[in-house]
């Protein structure tokens, strides 16, 4: 990505102060979704970066990971697999519970969504602390699939999610990075 591309994406990402709690600046990616040029730039950048990595499936995390993961999978000519909150997937699932700042949450994946032959690219809109993608990594590896790459539209490196994923041997790429929360 060029500096011009990064600047363009930042120009359509809306900063929402004090959301969801006071002191947080929420980075709202819906500006990318309603700007065809920005949305296409995201998908094209991800595709170009990973098209030679042997990816056989794209996994998107609920819910904004679906918005980028599904069109990326289509552009790459591979399948898309959703990782969802409990009770949202209709067939047998694997579950992974993970820690939040205040409590726990759980993610699920269909038991038959991936095989040991799959090479997976994880996609989400934003990387903060990395808990969601760490749990997703564990789900993917539990079924024997390979996952060594995760891509995000936005990264917040100050919250240490990048480091958390690097400790799992997952290469991280964020198109746009912001300091702070």
XYZ file of C-alpha atoms in Angstrom, residues 18-138:
121
model
C -16.253 8.423 23.637
C -17.765 5.314 22.032
C -18.550 2.783 23.399
C -17.263 4.330 26.644
C -15.758 7.703 27.548
C -12.092 8.048 26.606
C -12.219 5.626 23.657
C -12.018 6.778 20.042
C -13.986 4.249 17.994
C -12.630 3.734 14.459
C -15.770 3.265 12.359
C -15.118 1.338 9.136
C -18.596 1.899 7.679
C -17.127 4.848 5.755
C -15.035 2.319 3.836
C -18.087 0.188 3.088
C -20.070 3.066 1.597
C -17.119 4.232 -0.529
C -16.664 1.772 -3.410
C -13.124 2.975 -4.133
C -12.009 2.484 -0.513
C -13.752 -0.896 -0.200
C -12.189 -2.116 -3.460
C -8.782 -0.854 -2.306
C -9.074 -2.973 0.851
C -10.068 -6.145 -0.987
C -7.458 -5.645 -3.733
C -4.692 -4.981 -1.191
C -5.541 -8.111 0.792
C -5.816 -10.244 -2.346
C -2.492 -9.027 -3.742
C -0.702 -9.634 -0.453
C -1.983 -13.206 0.035
C -2.766 -14.610 -3.420
C 0.570 -16.460 -3.622
C 0.429 -17.903 -0.074
C -1.492 -21.073 -0.934
C -4.611 -19.899 0.906
C -7.510 -22.361 0.520
C -10.013 -20.733 2.927
C -10.661 -17.294 4.358
C -12.032 -17.193 7.910
C -13.867 -14.071 9.048
C -14.798 -13.331 12.636
C -18.223 -12.084 13.647
C -19.377 -9.693 12.549
C -17.285 -7.131 10.719
C -14.778 -9.775 9.628
C -17.573 -11.103 7.407
C -17.753 -7.759 5.587
C -14.163 -8.030 4.366
C -13.595 -11.787 4.493
C -16.438 -12.892 2.221
C -15.591 -10.558 -0.693
C -11.896 -11.373 -0.261
C -12.600 -15.113 -0.458
C -14.643 -14.544 -3.607
C -11.875 -12.428 -5.160
C -9.313 -15.124 -4.327
C -11.525 -17.938 -5.601
C -11.572 -19.782 -2.261
C -14.206 -20.633 0.323
C -15.289 -18.397 3.191
C -15.804 -19.742 6.736
C -17.577 -17.677 9.402
C -16.541 -17.805 13.057
C -19.562 -16.859 15.134
C -20.913 -16.315 18.618
C -22.522 -19.364 20.293
C -25.806 -20.635 18.918
C -25.521 -18.949 15.510
C -24.176 -21.888 13.475
C -26.668 -24.661 12.675
C -24.382 -27.729 12.481
C -22.006 -29.311 15.017
C -19.363 -26.839 16.166
C -16.042 -26.508 17.927
C -16.029 -23.798 20.621
C -13.298 -21.625 22.090
C -13.761 -19.446 25.158
C -11.480 -16.453 25.602
C -10.920 -13.623 28.045
C -12.303 -10.132 27.548
C -11.333 -7.063 29.519
C -14.288 -7.725 31.820
C -15.372 -11.349 31.530
C -15.340 -14.043 28.871
C -16.774 -14.725 25.452
C -16.972 -17.760 23.185
C -16.579 -18.288 19.454
C -17.627 -21.259 17.341
C -16.784 -22.788 13.976
C -18.493 -25.651 12.140
C -16.642 -28.900 12.835
C -16.544 -29.713 9.126
C -15.677 -26.231 7.846
C -11.939 -26.920 7.549
C -9.680 -29.905 6.980
C -6.026 -30.666 7.630
C -5.351 -29.724 3.997
C -6.606 -26.157 4.421
C -4.337 -23.129 4.610
C -6.324 -20.332 6.242
C -6.179 -16.551 6.144
C -7.978 -14.865 9.062
C -9.692 -11.533 8.387
C -11.212 -8.964 10.715
C -11.825 -5.247 10.586
C -9.716 -4.254 13.602
C -6.922 -5.679 15.733
C -6.841 -4.328 19.278
C -5.872 -6.731 22.086
C -6.009 -9.788 19.815
C -8.274 -11.961 21.985
C -10.813 -12.675 19.256
C -8.224 -13.630 16.659
C -6.243 -15.655 19.195
C -9.405 -17.672 19.915
C -10.025 -18.014 16.169
C -6.457 -19.261 15.687
C -7.039 -21.949 18.328
